[in-house]
mmCIF file of C-alpha atoms and ligand atoms in Angstrom:
data_model
loop_
_atom_site.group_PDB
_atom_site.id
_atom_site.type_symbol
_atom_site.label_atom_id
_atom_site.label_comp_id
_atom_site.label_asym_id
_atom_site.label_seq_id
_atom_site.Cartn_x
_atom_site.Cartn_y
_atom_site.Cartn_z
ATOM 1 C CA MET A 6 106.460 62.488 96.200
ATOM 2 C CA ASN A 7 105.229 66.046 96.129
ATOM 3 C CA THR A 8 102.051 66.227 94.075
ATOM 4 C CA LYS A 9 101.539 69.951 94.441
ATOM 5 C CA GLN A 10 102.131 72.186 91.451
ATOM 6 C CA ARG A 11 105.456 73.915 91.532
ATOM 7 C CA ILE A 12 106.013 77.625 91.596
ATOM 8 C CA PHE A 13 109.213 79.606 91.392
ATOM 9 C CA SER A 14 109.976 83.164 92.317
ATOM 10 C CA ALA A 15 112.981 85.172 93.374
ATOM 11 C CA ILE A 16 113.939 88.480 94.885
ATOM 12 C CA GLN A 17 117.201 90.307 94.390
ATOM 13 C CA PRO A 18 119.311 90.923 97.474
ATOM 14 C CA SER A 19 119.915 94.600 96.982
ATOM 15 C CA GLY A 20 119.081 96.303 100.215
ATOM 16 C CA GLU A 21 116.248 96.979 102.552
ATOM 17 C CA LEU A 22 112.701 95.782 101.916
ATOM 18 C CA HIS A 23 109.849 98.219 102.477
ATOM 19 C CA ILE A 24 106.162 97.641 103.168
ATOM 20 C CA GLY A 25 105.431 97.992 99.446
ATOM 21 C CA ASN A 26 107.747 95.020 98.756
ATOM 22 C CA TYR A 27 106.164 93.126 101.614
ATOM 23 C CA LEU A 28 102.631 93.611 100.290
ATOM 24 C CA GLY A 29 103.727 93.056 96.699
ATOM 25 C CA ALA A 30 105.698 89.858 97.136
ATOM 26 C CA LEU A 31 106.545 88.410 100.529
ATOM 27 C CA LYS A 32 103.000 88.419 101.891
ATOM 28 C CA ASN A 33 101.900 86.407 98.867
ATOM 29 C CA PHE A 34 104.796 83.998 99.113
ATOM 30 C CA VAL A 35 103.717 83.169 102.643
ATOM 31 C CA GLU A 36 100.163 82.525 101.496
ATOM 32 C CA LEU A 37 101.244 80.416 98.518
ATOM 33 C CA GLN A 38 103.495 78.068 100.456
ATOM 34 C CA ASP A 39 100.596 75.936 101.674
ATOM 35 C CA LYS A 40 99.140 75.452 98.238
ATOM 36 C CA TYR A 41 102.187 74.937 96.061
ATOM 37 C CA ASP A 42 105.575 73.273 95.993
ATOM 38 C CA CYS A 43 107.450 76.539 96.343
ATOM 39 C CA PHE A 44 110.915 77.535 95.252
ATOM 40 C CA PHE A 45 111.877 80.969 96.543
ATOM 41 C CA PHE A 46 115.334 82.093 95.569
ATOM 42 C CA ILE A 47 117.648 84.936 96.372
ATOM 43 C CA ALA A 48 118.676 86.180 92.946
ATOM 44 C CA ASP A 49 122.245 87.226 93.655
ATOM 45 C CA TYR A 50 123.441 86.797 90.071
ATOM 46 C CA HIS A 51 120.711 89.128 88.869
ATOM 47 C CA SER A 52 121.641 91.663 91.491
ATOM 48 C CA ILE A 53 125.245 92.047 90.320
ATOM 49 C CA SER A 54 124.145 93.315 86.912
ATOM 50 C CA GLY A 55 123.468 96.679 88.541
ATOM 51 C CA GLU A 56 125.842 98.960 90.386
ATOM 52 C CA TYR A 57 126.672 97.430 93.743
ATOM 53 C CA ASP A 58 129.196 97.316 96.548
ATOM 54 C CA PRO A 59 130.842 93.874 96.851
ATOM 55 C CA GLN A 60 131.555 94.586 100.518
ATOM 56 C CA LYS A 61 127.832 94.733 101.197
ATOM 57 C CA LYS A 62 126.573 91.845 99.083
ATOM 58 C CA LYS A 63 127.071 89.079 101.626
ATOM 59 C CA LYS A 64 125.160 91.018 104.239
ATOM 60 C CA GLN A 65 122.376 91.745 101.767
ATOM 61 C CA ILE A 66 122.042 88.047 100.971
ATOM 62 C CA MET A 67 121.910 87.081 104.652
ATOM 63 C CA ASP A 68 119.513 89.920 105.302
ATOM 64 C CA LEU A 69 117.053 88.780 102.672
ATOM 65 C CA THR A 70 117.290 85.211 103.969
ATOM 66 C CA LEU A 71 116.485 86.449 107.470
ATOM 67 C CA ASN A 72 113.557 88.406 106.102
ATOM 68 C CA PHE A 73 112.244 85.352 104.227
ATOM 69 C CA LEU A 74 112.331 83.251 107.379
ATOM 70 C CA ALA A 75 111.165 85.908 109.819
ATOM 71 C CA ILE A 76 108.163 86.809 107.693
ATOM 72 C CA GLY A 77 107.038 83.191 107.861
ATOM 73 C CA LEU A 78 108.431 81.280 104.906
ATOM 74 C CA ASP A 79 108.799 77.761 106.195
ATOM 75 C CA PRO A 80 111.818 75.768 104.992
ATOM 76 C CA GLU A 81 109.764 72.607 105.543
ATOM 77 C CA LYS A 82 107.314 73.821 102.927
ATOM 78 C CA CYS A 83 109.535 75.668 100.488
ATOM 79 C CA THR A 84 112.941 75.416 98.967
ATOM 80 C CA ILE A 85 114.834 78.540 99.884
ATOM 81 C CA THR A 86 118.295 79.166 98.554
ATOM 82 C CA VAL A 87 120.725 81.454 96.795
ATOM 83 C CA GLN A 88 120.768 81.332 93.006
ATOM 84 C CA SER A 89 124.560 81.195 92.668
ATOM 85 C CA GLN A 90 124.621 78.103 94.890
ATOM 86 C CA VAL A 91 123.081 76.237 91.984
ATOM 87 C CA PRO A 92 125.592 76.817 89.180
ATOM 88 C CA GLU A 93 123.360 75.005 86.688
ATOM 89 C CA HIS A 94 121.381 78.244 86.382
ATOM 90 C CA THR A 95 124.215 79.933 84.533
ATOM 91 C CA GLU A 96 124.858 76.826 82.467
ATOM 92 C CA LEU A 97 121.270 76.731 81.277
ATOM 93 C CA THR A 98 121.433 80.479 80.631
ATOM 94 C CA TRP A 99 124.220 79.899 78.121
ATOM 95 C CA ILE A 100 122.241 77.265 76.298
ATOM 96 C CA PHE A 101 119.184 79.516 76.230
ATOM 97 C CA ASN A 102 121.373 82.349 74.940
ATOM 98 C CA THR A 103 121.978 80.333 71.807
ATOM 99 C CA ILE A 104 118.255 80.117 71.003
ATOM 100 C CA THR A 105 117.142 83.597 72.079
ATOM 101 C CA PRO A 106 117.039 86.252 69.351
ATOM 102 C CA ILE A 107 118.739 89.498 70.372
ATOM 103 C CA SER A 108 115.679 91.357 69.125
ATOM 104 C CA GLU A 109 113.612 89.802 71.933
ATOM 105 C CA LEU A 110 115.975 91.185 74.558
ATOM 106 C CA GLN A 111 116.135 94.599 72.920
ATOM 107 C CA ARG A 112 112.392 94.948 73.492
ATOM 108 C CA MET A 113 112.543 94.461 77.263
ATOM 109 C CA THR A 114 111.308 97.587 79.002
ATOM 110 C CA GLN A 115 113.205 96.852 82.205
ATOM 111 C CA PHE A 116 116.443 96.723 80.213
ATOM 112 C CA LYS A 117 115.620 100.069 78.613
ATOM 113 C CA ASP A 118 114.769 101.623 81.987
ATOM 114 C CA LYS A 119 117.826 100.267 83.729
ATOM 115 C CA SER A 120 120.056 101.320 80.850
ATOM 116 C CA GLN A 121 118.933 104.864 81.527
ATOM 117 C CA ASP A 122 119.483 104.508 85.275
ATOM 118 C CA GLN A 123 122.984 103.119 84.864
ATOM 119 C CA GLU A 124 124.069 104.572 81.529
ATOM 120 C CA LYS A 125 127.751 104.146 82.329
ATOM 121 C CA ASN A 126 127.312 100.448 83.058
ATOM 122 C CA ILE A 127 125.138 98.903 80.361
ATOM 123 C CA ASN A 128 126.763 95.504 80.675
ATOM 124 C CA MET A 129 126.002 92.179 78.970
ATOM 125 C CA GLY A 130 124.568 90.851 82.220
ATOM 126 C CA LEU A 131 121.951 93.563 82.264
ATOM 127 C CA PHE A 132 121.006 92.670 78.705
ATOM 128 C CA ASP A 133 120.970 88.933 79.357
ATOM 129 C CA TYR A 134 119.143 89.276 82.676
ATOM 130 C CA PRO A 135 115.787 87.981 81.343
ATOM 131 C CA VAL A 136 117.459 84.847 79.954
ATOM 132 C CA LEU A 137 118.905 84.062 83.383
ATOM 133 C CA GLN A 138 115.429 84.601 84.790
ATOM 134 C CA ALA A 139 114.018 82.150 82.229
ATOM 135 C CA ALA A 140 116.682 79.626 83.259
ATOM 136 C CA ASP A 141 115.699 80.070 86.922
ATOM 137 C CA ILE A 142 112.091 79.254 86.174
ATOM 138 C CA LEU A 143 112.458 76.560 83.530
ATOM 139 C CA MET A 144 115.176 74.719 85.460
ATOM 140 C CA TYR A 145 112.444 73.537 87.827
ATOM 141 C CA LYS A 146 109.773 73.264 85.115
ATOM 142 C CA ALA A 147 107.666 75.550 87.229
ATOM 143 C CA TYR A 148 103.935 75.715 86.613
ATOM 144 C CA GLY A 149 103.606 79.282 87.872
ATOM 145 C CA VAL A 150 105.590 82.357 88.775
ATOM 146 C CA PRO A 151 104.243 84.785 91.363
ATOM 147 C CA VAL A 152 105.438 88.219 90.299
ATOM 148 C CA GLY A 153 104.426 91.835 90.195
ATOM 149 C CA GLN A 154 103.144 93.599 87.096
ATOM 150 C CA ASP A 155 106.629 94.820 86.162
ATOM 151 C CA GLN A 156 107.849 91.273 85.524
ATOM 152 C CA ILE A 157 105.136 90.119 83.112
ATOM 153 C CA GLN A 158 107.260 90.806 80.064
ATOM 154 C CA HIS A 159 110.016 88.611 81.467
ATOM 155 C CA ILE A 160 107.617 85.732 82.050
ATOM 156 C CA GLU A 161 106.287 86.121 78.510
ATOM 157 C CA LEU A 162 109.834 85.828 77.258
ATOM 158 C CA THR A 163 110.319 82.760 79.455
ATOM 159 C CA ARG A 164 107.364 81.124 77.717
ATOM 160 C CA LYS A 165 108.863 82.002 74.338
ATOM 161 C CA ILE A 166 112.219 80.536 75.285
ATOM 162 C CA ALA A 167 110.465 77.341 76.404
ATOM 163 C CA ARG A 168 108.716 77.250 73.031
ATOM 164 C CA PHE A 169 111.894 77.948 71.048
ATOM 165 C CA PHE A 170 113.622 75.136 72.891
ATOM 166 C CA ASN A 171 110.758 72.679 72.581
ATOM 167 C CA ASN A 172 110.364 73.380 68.866
ATOM 168 C CA LYS A 173 114.016 72.902 68.146
ATOM 169 C CA PHE A 174 114.898 70.009 70.440
ATOM 170 C CA GLY A 175 111.636 68.312 71.396
ATOM 171 C CA LYS A 176 109.149 68.875 74.193
ATOM 172 C CA THR A 177 111.104 69.587 77.364
ATOM 173 C CA PHE A 178 109.751 72.633 79.183
ATOM 174 C CA PRO A 179 106.200 73.540 80.176
ATOM 175 C CA GLU A 180 105.226 77.156 79.574
ATOM 176 C CA PRO A 181 104.896 78.821 82.984
ATOM 177 C CA LYS A 182 101.977 81.045 83.922
ATOM 178 C CA ASP A 183 102.385 84.318 85.677
ATOM 179 C CA ILE A 184 100.554 84.427 88.965
ATOM 180 C CA ILE A 185 100.045 88.136 89.222
ATOM 181 C CA THR A 186 99.796 89.339 92.725
ATOM 182 C CA GLU A 187 96.948 91.760 93.215
ATOM 183 C CA THR A 188 99.090 94.346 94.846
ATOM 184 C CA PRO A 189 97.686 97.443 96.354
ATOM 185 C CA LYS A 190 99.726 100.250 94.880
ATOM 186 C CA ILE A 191 101.528 101.830 97.793
ATOM 187 C CA MET A 192 102.844 105.324 97.093
ATOM 188 C CA SER A 193 105.744 107.281 98.530
ATOM 189 C CA LEU A 194 105.015 108.892 101.894
ATOM 190 C CA ILE A 195 106.441 112.204 100.783
ATOM 191 C CA ASP A 196 105.358 112.260 97.147
ATOM 192 C CA PRO A 197 102.114 110.392 96.426
ATOM 193 C CA THR A 198 102.614 110.692 92.664
ATOM 194 C CA LYS A 199 105.465 108.180 92.875
ATOM 195 C CA LYS A 200 105.449 104.515 93.873
ATOM 196 C CA MET A 201 106.998 103.715 97.243
ATOM 197 C CA SER A 202 110.602 102.913 96.379
ATOM 198 C CA LYS A 203 114.018 102.812 97.936
ATOM 199 C CA SER A 204 115.297 105.013 95.155
ATOM 200 C CA HIS A 205 113.322 107.997 96.448
ATOM 201 C CA GLY A 206 115.147 108.093 99.768
ATOM 202 C CA PRO A 207 114.457 106.661 103.254
ATOM 203 C CA LYS A 208 111.780 109.230 104.108
ATOM 204 C CA SER A 209 109.596 107.976 101.294
ATOM 205 C CA TYR A 210 109.099 104.450 102.633
ATOM 206 C CA VAL A 211 108.665 102.388 105.778
ATOM 207 C CA GLY A 212 111.188 99.540 105.857
ATOM 208 C CA ILE A 213 109.986 96.229 107.267
ATOM 209 C CA ASN A 214 113.018 96.309 109.552
ATOM 210 C CA ASP A 215 112.511 99.880 110.713
ATOM 211 C CA GLU A 216 112.492 100.258 114.493
ATOM 212 C CA PRO A 217 109.307 101.706 116.064
ATOM 213 C CA GLU A 218 110.903 105.119 116.636
ATOM 214 C CA ILE A 219 111.887 105.408 112.993
ATOM 215 C CA ILE A 220 108.409 104.413 111.836
ATOM 216 C CA LYS A 221 106.916 107.109 114.050
ATOM 217 C CA GLN A 222 109.289 109.727 112.681
ATOM 218 C CA LYS A 223 108.657 108.768 109.074
ATOM 219 C CA MET A 224 104.884 108.784 109.575
ATOM 220 C CA LYS A 225 105.005 112.207 111.152
ATOM 221 C CA LYS A 226 106.662 113.543 108.003
ATOM 222 C CA ALA A 227 104.203 111.853 105.636
ATOM 223 C CA VAL A 228 102.309 114.377 103.524
ATOM 224 C CA THR A 229 98.508 114.723 103.809
ATOM 225 C CA ASP A 230 95.776 117.141 102.729
ATOM 226 C CA ILE A 231 95.653 120.741 103.614
ATOM 227 C CA GLY A 232 92.185 121.486 104.919
ATOM 228 C CA THR A 233 89.786 118.849 106.109
ATOM 229 C CA THR A 234 86.843 118.560 103.767
ATOM 230 C CA GLY A 235 86.168 117.443 100.243
ATOM 231 C CA LYS A 236 87.603 114.652 98.163
ATOM 232 C CA MET A 237 90.490 112.566 99.372
ATOM 233 C CA THR A 238 93.801 113.539 97.821
ATOM 234 C CA PRO A 239 96.278 110.866 96.673
ATOM 235 C CA ALA A 240 98.397 111.429 99.810
ATOM 236 C CA THR A 241 95.470 110.768 102.135
ATOM 237 C CA GLU A 242 94.229 107.890 100.017
ATOM 238 C CA ASN A 243 97.624 106.271 100.418
ATOM 239 C CA LEU A 244 97.511 106.567 104.215
ATOM 240 C CA PHE A 245 93.980 105.182 104.311
ATOM 241 C CA LEU A 246 95.050 102.289 102.104
ATOM 242 C CA LEU A 247 97.872 101.440 104.497
ATOM 243 C CA LEU A 248 95.504 101.741 107.438
ATOM 244 C CA LYS A 249 93.032 99.432 105.721
ATOM 245 C CA ILE A 250 95.626 96.740 105.025
ATOM 246 C CA LEU A 251 97.907 96.966 108.048
ATOM 247 C CA GLY A 252 95.797 98.754 110.636
ATOM 248 C CA LYS A 253 93.127 97.870 113.143
ATOM 249 C CA PRO A 254 89.737 97.727 111.373
ATOM 250 C CA GLU A 255 88.200 100.076 113.945
ATOM 251 C CA HIS A 256 90.905 102.657 113.249
ATOM 252 C CA TYR A 257 90.156 102.536 109.578
ATOM 253 C CA LYS A 258 86.406 102.956 110.129
ATOM 254 C CA GLU A 259 86.814 105.681 112.702
ATOM 255 C CA PHE A 260 89.098 107.866 110.604
ATOM 256 C CA LEU A 261 87.015 107.319 107.497
ATOM 257 C CA VAL A 262 83.964 108.667 109.323
ATOM 258 C CA GLN A 263 85.980 111.595 110.621
ATOM 259 C CA HIS A 264 87.203 112.337 107.115
ATOM 260 C CA LYS A 265 83.657 112.322 105.752
ATOM 261 C CA LYS A 266 82.512 114.667 108.485
ATOM 262 C CA GLY A 267 85.480 116.926 107.836
ATOM 263 C CA ILE A 268 86.742 116.690 111.404
ATOM 264 C CA ILE A 269 89.758 114.492 110.811
ATOM 265 C CA LYS A 270 93.060 115.419 112.425
ATOM 266 C CA TYR A 271 95.808 114.067 110.247
ATOM 267 C CA GLY A 272 98.306 114.082 113.104
ATOM 268 C CA GLN A 273 96.119 111.556 114.900
ATOM 269 C CA LEU A 274 95.618 109.455 111.785
ATOM 270 C CA LYS A 275 99.360 109.264 111.244
ATOM 271 C CA GLU A 276 100.033 108.416 114.864
ATOM 272 C CA ALA A 277 97.460 105.615 114.811
ATOM 273 C CA LEU A 278 98.846 104.325 111.528
ATOM 274 C CA ALA A 279 102.404 104.365 112.884
ATOM 275 C CA ASP A 280 101.290 102.380 115.947
ATOM 276 C CA ASP A 281 99.376 99.886 113.828
ATOM 277 C CA ILE A 282 102.316 99.323 111.483
ATOM 278 C CA ILE A 283 104.604 98.885 114.475
ATOM 279 C CA ASN A 284 102.214 96.287 115.936
ATOM 280 C CA TYR A 285 101.729 94.523 112.629
ATOM 281 C CA PHE A 286 105.454 93.886 112.294
ATOM 282 C CA THR A 287 106.174 93.176 115.961
ATOM 283 C CA PRO A 288 106.175 89.365 115.601
ATOM 284 C CA PHE A 289 108.343 89.757 112.515
ATOM 285 C CA ARG A 290 110.901 91.882 114.364
ATOM 286 C CA ALA A 291 110.995 89.407 117.254
ATOM 287 C CA LYS A 292 111.467 86.416 114.965
ATOM 288 C CA ARG A 293 114.150 88.254 113.076
ATOM 289 C CA LYS A 294 116.081 89.067 116.230
ATOM 290 C CA GLU A 295 115.872 85.443 117.267
ATOM 291 C CA LEU A 296 117.178 84.282 113.874
ATOM 292 C CA GLU A 297 119.972 86.847 113.908
ATOM 293 C CA SER A 298 121.370 85.021 116.892
ATOM 294 C CA LYS A 299 121.361 81.738 114.967
ATOM 295 C CA PRO A 300 123.418 82.365 111.812
ATOM 296 C CA GLU A 301 124.371 78.695 111.605
ATOM 297 C CA TYR A 302 120.730 77.676 111.366
ATOM 298 C CA VAL A 303 120.109 80.252 108.658
ATOM 299 C CA LYS A 304 123.071 79.022 106.608
ATOM 300 C CA GLU A 305 121.862 75.468 107.088
ATOM 301 C CA VAL A 306 118.481 76.377 105.586
ATOM 302 C CA LEU A 307 120.248 77.746 102.506
ATOM 303 C CA ALA A 308 122.490 74.687 102.246
ATOM 304 C CA ILE A 309 119.561 72.256 102.446
ATOM 305 C CA GLY A 310 117.675 74.338 99.886
ATOM 306 C CA ALA A 311 120.684 74.306 97.569
ATOM 307 C CA ASP A 312 121.037 70.520 97.854
ATOM 308 C CA HIS A 313 117.419 69.956 96.993
ATOM 309 C CA ALA A 314 117.478 72.449 94.132
ATOM 310 C CA ARG A 315 120.703 71.031 92.699
ATOM 311 C CA LYS A 316 119.239 67.543 92.487
ATOM 312 C CA ILE A 317 116.459 68.792 90.260
ATOM 313 C CA ALA A 318 118.773 71.129 88.363
ATOM 314 C CA ARG A 319 121.154 68.278 87.556
ATOM 315 C CA GLU A 320 118.317 66.177 86.162
ATOM 316 C CA THR A 321 117.137 69.048 83.987
ATOM 317 C CA MET A 322 120.656 69.725 82.713
ATOM 318 C CA ARG A 323 121.164 66.070 81.931
ATOM 319 C CA GLU A 324 117.956 66.028 79.881
ATOM 320 C CA VAL A 325 118.812 69.325 78.177
ATOM 321 C CA LYS A 326 122.352 68.307 77.265
ATOM 322 C CA GLU A 327 121.070 65.022 75.935
ATOM 323 C CA LYS A 328 118.564 66.808 73.725
ATOM 324 C CA ILE A 329 120.998 69.386 72.361
ATOM 325 C CA GLY A 330 123.551 66.697 71.563
ATOM 326 C CA LEU A 331 126.202 67.359 74.177
ATOM 327 C CA VAL A 332 126.152 64.037 76.003
ATOM 328 C CA LEU A 333 128.825 61.774 74.581
HETATM 329 N N1 LIG B 15 113.745 89.819 88.085
HETATM 330 C C1 LIG B 15 113.019 89.608 89.288
HETATM 331 C C2 LIG B 15 112.786 90.960 89.974
HETATM 332 O O1 LIG B 15 113.650 91.794 89.974
HETATM 333 C C3 LIG B 15 113.739 88.689 90.239
HETATM 334 C C4 LIG B 15 113.830 87.321 89.669
HETATM 335 C C5 LIG B 15 114.952 86.673 89.296
HETATM 336 C C6 LIG B 15 112.735 86.441 89.435
HETATM 337 N N2 LIG B 15 114.650 85.415 88.833
HETATM 338 C C7 LIG B 15 113.309 85.255 88.913
HETATM 339 C C8 LIG B 15 111.364 86.554 89.612
HETATM 340 C C9 LIG B 15 112.499 84.170 88.526
HETATM 341 C C10 LIG B 15 110.551 85.469 89.240
HETATM 342 C C11 LIG B 15 111.135 84.304 88.707
HETATM 343 O O2 LIG B 15 111.752 91.147 90.566
#
């Protein structure tokens, strides 16, 4: 019997992960797996509510699984699987739909933002997205949900849905806490006024799967200060932040001193940072290559995760259907 508190989180399989994603989510997942009974899912159903290429989806799902495992998530410690492999998630979504006021969903800022991004495809799935997320979390009666700042509103709604359900049908779901990850805010390499994001093009971010040569090239193009004295600009601050988190401590100290003295050469800083990032992710790249040669093992991890998750999901659905009067 697992006596640890349970946490649930998920990431959408929608392309490459960059170091901002790593620091914002994956790094924390790895740290949390020793303390909690972890459920980390690949949210494929969420990811099809945006524009996407069906030809690429399978690869994106496998890719994210490889990243999960290569970064150090341990299938012995956490349940890792693909959301659509546990069909109960969509079943519970429907039931939650019937107790969720539309007005709650109309308030969601992510829905408003995404509606602007994909104005020709404002589909029901996009609107209902937070209810599916609530079903993900409540299915496992999770105690906590590690997420970034942008997901707080969705976790608040999850608590409300738990409350709506409990009030109407009797105490069933605990209200989950958000475990906000203290994420350093990593900015774009070419425009430090924007967050590092895939949507600003490949030059703006370092992908965790980027090969050393690519990392060097991208770093070379990163913007810095013009001139060498005075206050640090956002561009330089961003590079120093990356150096502090991913770099050798002596590099960080050395360049900081040079910056204070006004003798810093940004070319050297960027070269050192590129090397440090390359080194930081070397074990990850090696593990990933090894796993790429074992697709059967990777699929097995997902299958075992799905089996475990389904057992719990079936129990929850049984209890839910009983309470709402659908068990004959
Ligand atoms: N919506 C989340 C995101 O885009 C992904 C997600 C889906 C999730 N289901 C979840 C996160 C459940 C936490 C818990 O980041």
